[in-house]
């Protein structure tokens, strides 16, 4: 049986990966920022 | 395959991290004075820790190992499909707010079902919850031993025992407070580790040459019309929603987070979880470009990291996977122990138990649960770990009883009970007669049909005020 093939383009692939990777790289910074904010406001626990 | 790390070095890492987690758990546990402190971290967890614990618990060893495996087998949709597991966290966000406002003094998901639907539905729900919780516990315990063995050559039983002892140790000493605080550190380790390996893949291979080498050697992985992966996408979505909506792991956090925190925390955690499987999956696509022979698809992630970073990559992968395992295992131990203490011990065995008695019982339950999991994992019967996949049929049947029960006063208690029974039975039937990918779908549809029909026929009217006023 023939199966339809639509390949993801290099541009779309790069965009997907770079977006996800940039977001993942920023996550620890966001988490630390939130932690410092909660600590300063005495709202950790 | 050859281990990416020597057994002695792996053992040193396990011991150092184990001592840090247990010591940290003990230090945090000194603040626990009441049952609410121990079981729910004082019910006032702030946004940073709340977001991290929701995220870390949902990042399991599956996310760091299975996402690369699925990408290697199902291509782009494998990693995108896996990342849709985040939808469960995002959809739970409004539910978390509702749960906290309806039951400000609640302890478990069982409390809600008992007060909202009565004892029959409560007991059915507990069976579903325990099937899922034990399936997940055993699969995590076994995954720990298997991964430690594959990455370092340490004997399965030793690796599994060390991981269980460490997680039971700090959960026992510090309760949910220790689980949440360690989750924060584990989140940082997991995300930074996975991102570092992915950046190094780009640096060593390059995105465009990776794309062209996959097209040359395994073009189906970049095919947007890969039927098996599109089916996987929907099944994974529904299973994830069912897991999160019913499980006490997520409910206990909704009770533990401070006023107005739960909704925001689950929403942020969902969006921050979304890119992790894509990044972890992307690492697997480097295998063809690096010319790696992959003997087992689930080891593709560690293989790529080891190839690019050498011994450092081995250490990094080991620490990331240990953190991912611990961050889920500790949460599951704590939440299942809460359910056993509150719904079985106080609910069925000793209804007049005081909070102090429950706190002592809770510690024994954590110990017993750890021992029980260890016993089940020890013989390494891999079919036991696959039990978790069965539970898709069970957990999906609880989605509508939870959602309708939280929002609609006319939802029938009998309808909820029948919905969970019929959904689970027909979901299981579909699992065996059609395939794993329809079990959750059938269960969810049957449960919906049942609960809507019975509720329309019975015309019940529930007063939500009863939830707030009840003793939990």
Short mmCIF file of C-alpha atoms in Angstrom, two decimals:
data_model
loop_
_atom_site.label_atom_id
_atom_site.label_comp_id
_atom_site.label_asym_id
_atom_site.label_seq_id
_atom_site.Cartn_x
_atom_site.Cartn_y
_atom_site.Cartn_z
CA UNK A 1 0.00 0.00 0.00
CA UNK A 2 1.35 3.45 -0.89
CA UNK A 3 1.52 5.84 2.05
CA UNK A 4 1.33 9.59 1.54
CA UNK A 5 4.51 11.40 2.55
CA UNK A 6 4.70 15.09 3.43
CA UNK A 7 8.14 15.88 4.84
CA UNK A 8 8.65 18.72 7.27
CA UNK A 9 10.76 21.44 5.61
CA UNK A 10 14.23 22.33 6.98
CA UNK A 11 12.97 25.81 7.89
CA UNK A 12 9.92 24.56 9.82
CA UNK A 13 12.03 21.90 11.53
CA UNK A 14 14.69 24.43 12.59
CA UNK A 15 12.02 26.83 13.88
CA UNK A 16 10.34 24.09 15.94
CA UNK A 17 13.60 22.93 17.49
CA UNK A 18 15.04 26.39 18.15
CA UNK A 19 11.79 27.62 19.70
CA UNK A 20 11.55 24.59 22.00
CA UNK A 21 15.22 24.75 22.91
CA UNK A 22 15.19 28.49 23.63
CA UNK A 23 12.11 28.03 25.82
CA UNK A 24 13.74 25.09 27.66
CA UNK A 25 16.93 27.11 28.20
CA UNK A 26 14.97 29.97 29.74
CA UNK A 27 12.97 27.74 32.10
CA UNK A 28 15.65 27.46 34.85
CA UNK A 29 16.06 31.26 34.79
CA UNK A 30 12.30 31.80 35.09
CA UNK A 31 12.15 29.27 37.94
CA UNK A 32 15.00 30.94 39.81
CA UNK A 33 13.39 34.36 39.23
CA UNK A 34 10.11 33.14 40.71
CA UNK A 35 11.94 31.60 43.66
CA UNK A 36 13.80 34.84 44.44
CA UNK A 37 10.54 36.82 44.17
CA UNK A 38 8.70 34.43 46.51
CA UNK A 39 11.62 34.45 48.96
CA UNK A 40 11.74 38.28 49.04
CA UNK A 41 7.98 38.47 49.61
CA UNK A 42 8.20 35.75 52.25
CA UNK A 43 5.79 33.57 50.24
CA UNK A 44 7.87 30.44 49.65
CA UNK A 45 5.68 28.24 51.86
CA UNK B 1 25.19 -1.92 24.63
CA UNK B 2 28.19 -0.71 26.63
CA UNK B 3 27.38 1.31 29.75
CA UNK B 4 28.04 5.05 29.37
CA UNK B 5 29.39 5.24 32.93
CA UNK B 6 31.59 3.01 35.12
CA UNK B 7 29.73 1.20 37.96
CA UNK B 8 31.97 2.73 40.64
CA UNK B 9 31.41 6.30 39.42
CA UNK B 10 27.65 5.68 39.09
CA UNK B 11 27.57 4.33 42.63
CA UNK B 12 29.40 7.39 43.96
CA UNK B 13 26.85 9.67 42.19
CA UNK B 14 23.92 7.66 43.59
CA UNK B 15 25.31 7.83 47.13
CA UNK B 16 26.18 11.57 46.99
CA UNK B 17 22.80 12.61 45.55
CA UNK B 18 21.00 10.16 47.85
CA UNK B 19 22.65 11.65 50.93
CA UNK B 20 21.89 15.20 49.76
CA UNK B 21 18.19 14.44 49.16
CA UNK B 22 17.72 12.54 52.43
CA UNK B 23 19.61 15.21 54.44
CA UNK B 24 17.57 17.95 52.78
CA UNK B 25 14.35 16.01 53.52
CA UNK B 26 15.30 15.70 57.20
CA UNK B 27 16.14 19.42 57.42
CA UNK B 28 12.81 20.42 55.86
CA UNK B 29 10.86 17.90 57.95
CA UNK B 30 11.79 19.73 61.17
CA UNK B 31 9.21 22.41 60.26
CA UNK B 32 6.37 19.89 60.12
CA UNK B 33 4.21 20.25 63.24
CA UNK B 34 0.74 19.13 62.10
CA UNK B 35 -0.86 16.63 59.72
CA UNK B 36 -1.44 19.45 57.20
CA UNK B 37 2.27 20.32 57.41
CA UNK B 38 3.31 16.73 56.79
CA UNK B 39 0.76 15.72 54.15
CA UNK B 40 0.22 19.08 52.44
CA UNK B 41 3.33 21.16 53.21
CA UNK B 42 1.29 23.58 55.35
CA UNK B 43 -1.29 24.33 52.58
CA UNK B 44 0.43 27.58 51.57
CA UNK B 45 3.03 26.66 48.94
CA UNK B 46 4.11 29.68 46.85
CA UNK B 47 4.14 30.00 43.06
CA UNK B 48 7.81 29.11 42.42
CA UNK B 49 7.78 25.82 44.33
CA UNK B 50 4.24 25.01 43.16
CA UNK B 51 5.16 25.43 39.49
CA UNK B 52 8.37 23.43 39.86
CA UNK B 53 6.71 20.51 41.63
CA UNK B 54 3.91 20.27 39.05
CA UNK B 55 6.47 20.30 36.27
CA UNK B 56 9.01 17.95 37.85
CA UNK B 57 6.41 15.35 38.76
CA UNK B 58 5.19 15.23 35.17
CA UNK B 59 8.79 14.91 33.90
CA UNK B 60 9.40 11.24 34.61
CA UNK B 61 12.07 8.88 33.39
CA UNK B 62 9.59 8.33 30.53
CA UNK B 63 9.95 11.94 29.40
CA UNK B 64 13.73 11.80 29.29
CA UNK B 65 13.97 8.25 27.88
CA UNK B 66 10.71 7.54 26.04
CA UNK B 67 10.46 10.90 24.25
CA UNK B 68 13.78 10.22 22.42
CA UNK B 69 12.67 6.63 21.82
CA UNK B 70 9.32 7.70 20.33
CA UNK B 71 11.03 10.31 18.18
CA UNK B 72 13.40 7.64 16.94
CA UNK B 73 10.43 5.36 16.14
CA UNK B 74 7.61 7.77 15.22
CA UNK B 75 9.53 10.85 14.11
CA UNK B 76 8.45 14.47 14.50
CA UNK B 77 4.91 13.56 15.62
CA UNK B 78 6.41 11.29 18.29
CA UNK B 79 8.01 14.23 20.05
CA UNK B 80 5.18 16.67 19.37
CA UNK B 81 2.63 14.03 20.47
CA UNK B 82 4.54 13.39 23.66
CA UNK B 83 4.72 17.11 24.39
CA UNK B 84 0.89 17.24 24.26
CA UNK B 85 1.01 15.53 27.64
CA UNK B 86 1.25 19.17 28.79
CA UNK B 87 -2.45 19.62 27.90
CA UNK B 88 -3.39 17.61 31.01
CA UNK B 89 -1.53 20.07 33.25
CA UNK B 90 -3.02 23.09 31.44
CA UNK B 91 -6.59 21.74 31.64
CA UNK B 92 -6.15 20.91 35.32
CA UNK B 93 -5.38 24.56 36.03
CA UNK B 94 -9.02 25.76 36.43
CA UNK B 95 -9.88 22.52 38.25
CA UNK B 96 -7.14 23.18 40.80
CA UNK B 97 -8.65 26.58 41.58
CA UNK B 98 -12.12 25.05 41.90
CA UNK B 99 -10.87 22.20 44.11
CA UNK B 100 -9.17 24.59 46.53
CA UNK B 101 -12.27 26.81 46.75
CA UNK B 102 -14.73 23.91 47.20
CA UNK B 103 -12.66 21.95 49.73
CA UNK B 104 -10.25 24.35 51.43
CA UNK B 105 -9.62 21.76 54.17
CA UNK B 106 -9.60 18.64 51.96
CA UNK B 107 -6.73 16.14 51.94
CA UNK B 108 -7.25 13.78 49.00
CA UNK B 109 -9.16 13.26 45.76
CA UNK B 110 -11.02 10.51 47.67
CA UNK B 111 -12.40 13.16 50.07
CA UNK B 112 -14.09 14.92 47.18
CA UNK B 113 -15.58 11.77 45.61
CA UNK B 114 -16.88 10.55 49.00
CA UNK B 115 -18.51 13.85 49.91
CA UNK B 116 -19.81 14.57 46.42
CA UNK B 117 -21.03 11.12 45.34
CA UNK B 118 -21.21 8.91 48.47
CA UNK B 119 -19.56 5.66 49.46
CA UNK B 120 -20.24 3.50 46.39
CA UNK B 121 -18.59 5.90 43.93
CA UNK B 122 -15.81 6.55 46.49
CA UNK B 123 -14.90 2.86 46.68
CA UNK B 124 -14.98 2.43 42.90
CA UNK B 125 -12.81 5.51 42.56
CA UNK B 126 -10.34 4.18 45.16
CA UNK B 127 -9.98 0.90 43.21
CA UNK B 128 -9.21 2.90 40.05
CA UNK B 129 -6.79 5.17 41.92
CA UNK B 130 -4.88 2.33 43.56
CA UNK B 131 -4.65 0.30 40.31
CA UNK B 132 -3.10 3.33 38.64
CA UNK B 133 -0.88 4.32 41.56
CA UNK B 134 0.55 0.81 42.03
CA UNK B 135 1.02 0.41 38.25
CA UNK B 136 2.95 3.69 38.12
CA UNK B 137 4.94 2.93 41.30
CA UNK B 138 6.04 -0.46 40.01
CA UNK B 139 6.86 0.90 36.56
CA UNK B 140 8.97 3.70 38.12
CA UNK B 141 10.74 1.38 40.54
CA UNK B 142 11.57 -1.08 37.77
CA UNK B 143 12.58 1.71 35.37
CA UNK B 144 15.01 2.94 38.05
CA UNK B 145 16.76 -0.44 38.30
CA UNK B 146 16.75 -1.05 34.54
CA UNK B 147 18.10 2.42 33.68
CA UNK B 148 20.83 2.34 36.32
CA UNK B 149 21.82 -1.09 35.01
CA UNK B 150 21.81 0.01 31.35
CA UNK B 151 23.72 3.24 32.00
CA UNK B 152 26.32 1.93 34.43
CA UNK B 153 26.23 -1.86 34.61
CA UNK B 154 25.21 -1.77 38.32
CA UNK B 155 23.07 -4.80 39.15
CA UNK B 156 19.32 -4.16 38.58
CA UNK B 157 18.36 -5.09 42.14
CA UNK B 158 21.00 -2.85 43.73
CA UNK B 159 20.11 0.17 41.55
CA UNK B 160 16.37 -0.27 42.12
CA UNK B 161 16.87 -0.71 45.89
CA UNK B 162 19.09 2.39 46.25
CA UNK B 163 16.66 4.62 44.33
CA UNK B 164 13.68 3.36 46.35
CA UNK B 165 15.50 3.71 49.69
CA UNK B 166 16.55 7.29 48.87
CA UNK B 167 13.03 8.35 47.79
CA UNK B 168 11.30 6.62 50.71
CA UNK B 169 13.92 8.14 53.05
CA UNK B 170 13.38 11.78 52.25
CA UNK B 171 9.61 11.46 51.72
CA UNK B 172 9.32 9.79 55.13
CA UNK B 173 11.46 12.40 56.90
CA UNK B 174 10.14 15.54 55.25
CA UNK B 175 6.66 14.69 53.92
CA UNK B 176 5.28 16.72 51.01
CA UNK B 177 7.50 19.69 51.95
CA UNK B 178 10.61 17.60 51.16
CA UNK B 179 9.02 16.26 47.97
CA UNK B 180 8.23 19.77 46.72
CA UNK B 181 11.59 21.31 47.64
CA UNK B 182 13.60 18.49 46.04
CA UNK B 183 11.32 18.74 42.99
CA UNK B 184 12.48 22.34 42.51
CA UNK B 185 16.16 21.38 42.40
CA UNK B 186 15.42 18.31 40.30
CA UNK B 187 13.52 20.48 37.76
CA UNK B 188 16.57 22.73 37.34
CA UNK B 189 18.87 19.72 36.88
CA UNK B 190 16.57 17.96 34.37
CA UNK B 191 15.80 20.99 32.20
CA UNK B 192 19.34 22.40 32.21
CA UNK B 193 20.81 18.94 31.49
CA UNK B 194 18.48 18.16 28.58
CA UNK B 195 18.96 21.66 27.09
CA UNK B 196 22.76 21.43 27.41
CA UNK B 197 22.88 18.12 25.51
CA UNK B 198 20.57 19.52 22.80
CA UNK B 199 22.72 22.66 22.33
CA UNK B 200 25.80 20.45 22.02
CA UNK B 201 24.01 18.35 19.40
CA UNK B 202 23.38 21.54 17.39
CA UNK B 203 26.98 22.62 17.90
CA UNK B 204 28.38 19.24 16.81
CA UNK B 205 25.97 18.24 14.07
CA UNK B 206 23.97 21.36 13.09
CA UNK B 207 20.19 21.42 12.57
CA UNK B 208 20.31 21.49 8.76
CA UNK B 209 22.80 18.65 8.36
CA UNK B 210 20.80 16.68 10.95
CA UNK B 211 17.64 17.29 8.89
CA UNK B 212 19.30 16.22 5.65
CA UNK B 213 20.90 13.09 7.13
CA UNK B 214 17.52 11.98 8.60
CA UNK B 215 15.87 12.58 5.19
CA UNK B 216 18.59 10.50 3.58
CA UNK B 217 18.55 7.58 6.01
CA UNK B 218 15.12 7.53 7.76
CA UNK B 219 12.78 9.91 5.86
CA UNK B 220 9.61 8.56 7.54
CA UNK B 221 10.73 10.24 10.79
CA UNK B 222 10.14 13.63 9.20
CA UNK B 223 6.86 12.60 7.54
CA UNK B 224 3.94 14.71 8.74
CA UNK B 225 1.44 12.06 7.60
CA UNK B 226 2.87 9.13 9.59
CA UNK B 227 -0.45 7.39 10.59
CA UNK B 228 0.83 5.46 13.62
CA UNK B 229 2.23 8.61 15.18
CA UNK B 230 -0.96 10.63 14.60
CA UNK B 231 -2.96 7.93 16.46
CA UNK B 232 -0.39 7.96 19.24
CA UNK B 233 -0.83 11.71 19.56
CA UNK B 234 -4.54 11.47 20.44
CA UNK B 235 -4.17 8.47 22.73
CA UNK B 236 -1.37 10.14 24.64
CA UNK B 237 -3.39 13.32 25.03
CA UNK B 238 -6.40 11.53 26.54
CA UNK B 239 -4.39 9.20 28.77
CA UNK B 240 -2.50 12.20 30.16
CA UNK B 241 -5.70 14.11 30.93
CA UNK B 242 -7.18 11.05 32.68
CA UNK B 243 -4.01 10.50 34.71
CA UNK B 244 -3.86 14.06 35.97
CA UNK B 245 -7.59 14.65 36.56
CA UNK B 246 -8.10 11.62 38.82
CA UNK B 247 -4.76 11.10 40.54
CA UNK B 248 -4.20 12.22 44.11
CA UNK B 249 -0.67 13.26 43.07
CA UNK B 250 -2.23 16.34 41.46
CA UNK B 251 -5.13 16.79 43.87
CA UNK B 252 -2.86 16.81 46.93
CA UNK B 253 -0.87 19.60 45.28
CA UNK B 254 -4.07 21.57 44.58
CA UNK B 255 -4.81 21.36 48.34
CA UNK B 256 -1.19 22.19 49.25
CA UNK B 257 -0.78 25.30 47.08
CA UNK B 258 -1.62 28.67 48.63
CA UNK B 259 -4.80 30.65 47.90
CA UNK B 260 -4.90 31.67 44.22
CA UNK B 261 -1.68 29.76 43.39
CA UNK B 262 -2.92 26.40 42.02
CA UNK B 263 -4.48 27.68 38.78
CA UNK B 264 -1.44 29.78 37.87
CA UNK B 265 1.07 27.10 38.86
CA UNK B 266 -0.53 24.35 36.74
CA UNK B 267 -0.90 26.71 33.77
CA UNK B 268 2.74 27.87 33.87
CA UNK B 269 3.98 24.31 34.53
CA UNK B 270 2.03 23.05 31.49
CA UNK B 271 3.52 25.64 29.15
CA UNK B 272 7.00 25.12 30.56
CA UNK B 273 6.69 21.32 30.23
CA UNK B 274 5.63 21.59 26.57
CA UNK B 275 9.13 22.04 25.05
CA UNK B 276 10.89 19.38 27.17
CA UNK B 277 9.84 16.26 25.16
CA UNK B 278 10.60 18.12 21.91
CA UNK B 279 14.11 18.96 23.09
CA UNK B 280 14.66 15.43 24.50
CA UNK B 281 13.26 13.94 21.29
CA UNK B 282 15.41 16.12 19.07
CA UNK B 283 18.52 14.58 20.66
CA UNK B 284 17.45 11.19 19.26
CA UNK B 285 17.33 12.50 15.69
CA UNK B 286 21.09 13.10 15.87
CA UNK B 287 21.70 9.33 15.91
CA UNK B 288 21.57 8.89 12.07
CA UNK B 289 23.80 11.94 11.52
CA UNK B 290 26.34 10.64 14.06
CA UNK B 291 26.28 7.23 12.38
CA UNK B 292 25.28 5.54 15.66
CA UNK B 293 24.02 1.97 15.75
CA UNK B 294 21.15 1.91 18.23
CA UNK B 295 20.66 -1.58 19.72
CA UNK B 296 17.60 -0.59 21.79
CA UNK B 297 15.45 2.42 20.85
CA UNK B 298 14.92 3.45 24.50
CA UNK B 299 18.68 3.98 24.93
CA UNK B 300 19.07 6.37 22.00
CA UNK B 301 19.16 9.50 24.20
CA UNK B 302 22.03 8.31 26.46
CA UNK B 303 23.90 6.97 23.41
CA UNK B 304 23.83 10.34 21.64
CA UNK B 305 24.85 12.19 24.83
CA UNK B 306 27.70 9.73 25.41
CA UNK B 307 28.88 10.08 21.80
CA UNK B 308 28.90 13.89 21.88
CA UNK B 309 30.12 14.57 25.42
CA UNK B 310 32.05 11.42 26.29
CA UNK B 311 32.29 10.60 30.01
CA UNK B 312 30.81 14.00 30.97
CA UNK B 313 27.73 13.18 28.85
CA UNK B 314 27.41 9.86 30.69
CA UNK B 315 27.49 11.59 34.08
CA UNK B 316 25.03 14.27 32.94
CA UNK B 317 22.53 11.73 31.57
CA UNK B 318 22.81 9.63 34.72
CA UNK B 319 22.15 12.61 37.00
CA UNK B 320 19.26 13.86 34.83
CA UNK B 321 17.58 10.45 34.76
CA UNK B 322 18.10 9.89 38.50
CA UNK B 323 16.49 13.32 39.13
CA UNK B 324 13.59 12.58 36.77
CA UNK B 325 12.94 9.24 38.48
CA UNK B 326 13.18 10.65 42.00
CA UNK B 327 10.96 13.66 41.24
CA UNK B 328 8.08 11.38 40.21
CA UNK B 329 8.66 8.50 42.61
CA UNK B 330 8.67 10.74 45.69
CA UNK B 331 5.44 12.49 44.62
CA UNK B 332 3.72 9.20 43.96
CA UNK B 333 4.85 7.73 47.27
CA UNK B 334 3.58 10.76 49.19
CA UNK B 335 0.25 11.03 47.34
CA UNK B 336 -0.52 7.30 47.50
CA UNK B 337 0.41 7.22 51.18
CA UNK B 338 -2.00 10.14 51.77
CA UNK B 339 -4.76 8.24 49.99
CA UNK B 340 -4.10 5.08 52.02
CA UNK B 341 -3.93 7.02 55.28
CA UNK B 342 -6.93 9.30 54.75
CA UNK B 343 -9.26 7.08 52.72
CA UNK B 344 -8.38 3.58 53.92
CA UNK B 345 -7.03 4.04 57.49
CA UNK B 346 -9.24 6.98 58.58
CA UNK B 347 -12.03 6.27 56.10
CA UNK B 348 -12.45 2.54 56.68
CA UNK B 349 -10.33 1.20 59.57
CA UNK B 350 -10.27 3.88 62.28
CA UNK B 351 -12.86 6.61 61.53
CA UNK B 352 -12.23 8.33 64.89
CA UNK B 353 -8.47 8.64 64.31
CA UNK B 354 -7.03 12.00 65.34
CA UNK B 355 -4.70 14.04 63.12
CA UNK B 356 -1.74 12.99 65.28
CA UNK B 357 -2.62 9.32 64.85
CA UNK B 358 -2.98 9.83 61.08
CA UNK B 359 0.44 11.48 60.93
CA UNK B 360 2.05 8.46 62.60
CA UNK B 361 0.03 6.07 60.43
CA UNK B 362 1.09 8.06 57.34
CA UNK B 363 4.77 7.45 58.10
CA UNK B 364 4.21 3.71 58.49
CA UNK B 365 2.23 3.72 55.25
CA UNK B 366 5.13 5.36 53.36
CA UNK B 367 7.50 2.72 54.74
CA UNK B 368 5.08 -0.10 53.90
CA UNK B 369 4.44 1.28 50.44
CA UNK B 370 8.18 1.46 49.76
CA UNK B 371 8.63 -2.14 50.96
CA UNK B 372 5.66 -3.34 48.89
CA UNK B 373 6.98 -1.62 45.75
CA UNK B 374 10.45 -3.10 46.38
CA UNK B 375 8.96 -6.61 46.69
CA UNK B 376 7.01 -6.24 43.44
CA UNK B 377 10.01 -4.81 41.59
CA UNK B 378 12.57 -7.28 42.91
CA UNK B 379 11.80 -10.23 40.56
CA UNK B 380 11.94 -7.87 37.53
CA UNK B 381 8.75 -9.22 35.94
CA UNK B 382 8.53 -6.73 33.08
CA UNK B 383 4.89 -7.56 32.41
CA UNK B 384 4.12 -5.89 35.75
CA UNK B 385 5.49 -2.58 34.46
CA UNK B 386 3.28 -2.83 31.39
CA UNK B 387 0.26 -2.94 33.74
CA UNK B 388 0.45 0.85 33.70
CA UNK B 389 -0.75 0.87 30.08
CA UNK B 390 -3.90 -1.05 31.07
CA UNK B 391 -4.80 1.70 33.46
CA UNK B 392 -5.53 4.07 30.56
CA UNK B 393 -8.98 2.43 30.46
CA UNK B 394 -9.49 2.99 34.21
CA UNK B 395 -8.27 6.55 34.53
CA UNK B 396 -10.12 7.86 31.46
CA UNK B 397 -13.42 6.64 33.00
CA UNK B 398 -12.87 9.04 35.93
CA UNK B 399 -12.47 12.20 33.80
CA UNK B 400 -16.18 13.08 33.52
CA UNK B 401 -17.20 12.13 37.07
CA UNK B 402 -14.46 14.53 38.26
CA UNK B 403 -15.23 17.39 35.87
CA UNK B 404 -19.03 17.22 36.11
CA UNK B 405 -18.88 16.61 39.85
CA UNK B 406 -16.80 19.75 40.37
CA UNK B 407 -18.96 22.05 38.27
CA UNK B 408 -22.54 20.72 37.87
CA UNK B 409 -24.86 20.20 40.82
CA UNK B 410 -27.22 17.98 38.79
CA UNK B 411 -24.56 15.32 38.17
CA UNK B 412 -25.88 12.02 39.51
CA UNK B 413 -23.90 9.98 42.06
CA UNK B 414 -25.23 6.75 40.55
CA UNK B 415 -24.33 8.04 37.08
CA UNK B 416 -20.75 8.69 38.26
CA UNK B 417 -20.45 5.16 39.71
CA UNK B 418 -21.93 3.50 36.64
CA UNK B 419 -19.85 5.72 34.35
CA UNK B 420 -16.61 4.61 36.04
CA UNK B 421 -17.62 0.91 35.98
CA UNK B 422 -18.92 0.86 32.38
CA UNK B 423 -16.06 3.02 31.08
CA UNK B 424 -13.40 0.85 32.71
CA UNK B 425 -14.95 -2.46 31.56
CA UNK B 426 -15.56 -1.42 27.95
CA UNK B 427 -12.22 0.39 27.81
CA UNK B 428 -10.47 -2.82 28.87
CA UNK B 429 -12.48 -4.79 26.32
CA UNK B 430 -11.38 -2.35 23.59
CA UNK B 431 -7.77 -2.66 24.81
CA UNK B 432 -7.81 -6.41 24.27
CA UNK B 433 -10.01 -6.62 21.17
CA UNK B 434 -8.89 -3.54 19.20
CA UNK B 435 -5.64 -2.13 20.56
CA UNK B 436 -3.98 -0.01 23.27
CA UNK B 437 -4.59 3.20 21.33
CA UNK B 438 -8.40 3.08 21.75
CA UNK B 439 -8.69 1.99 25.41
CA UNK B 440 -8.70 5.51 26.88
CA UNK B 441 -10.90 6.84 24.09
CA UNK B 442 -13.61 4.15 24.51
CA UNK B 443 -13.51 4.37 28.30
CA UNK B 444 -13.89 8.15 28.22
CA UNK B 445 -16.77 8.07 25.68
CA UNK B 446 -18.71 5.32 27.53
CA UNK B 447 -18.28 7.07 30.86
CA UNK B 448 -19.51 10.36 29.36
CA UNK B 449 -22.57 8.74 27.80
CA UNK B 450 -23.44 6.90 31.03
CA UNK B 451 -23.06 9.84 33.39
CA UNK B 452 -25.02 12.21 31.11
CA UNK B 453 -27.88 9.72 30.56
CA UNK B 454 -28.25 8.70 34.20
CA UNK B 455 -27.99 12.31 35.41
CA UNK B 456 -30.72 13.38 32.96
CA UNK B 457 -33.00 10.58 34.18
CA UNK B 458 -32.47 11.02 37.93
CA UNK B 459 -32.52 14.81 38.25
CA UNK B 460 -30.41 15.02 41.46
CA UNK B 461 -29.50 18.38 42.98
CA UNK B 462 -26.28 18.66 45.01
CA UNK B 463 -25.51 21.52 47.39
CA UNK B 464 -21.80 22.44 46.98
CA UNK B 465 -21.87 24.14 50.38
CA UNK B 466 -21.89 20.65 51.93
CA UNK B 467 -18.31 20.12 50.72
CA UNK B 468 -16.91 23.13 52.54
CA UNK B 469 -18.83 22.40 55.72
CA UNK B 470 -17.90 18.72 55.94
CA UNK B 471 -15.21 17.22 58.14
CA UNK B 472 -12.46 15.72 56.00
#
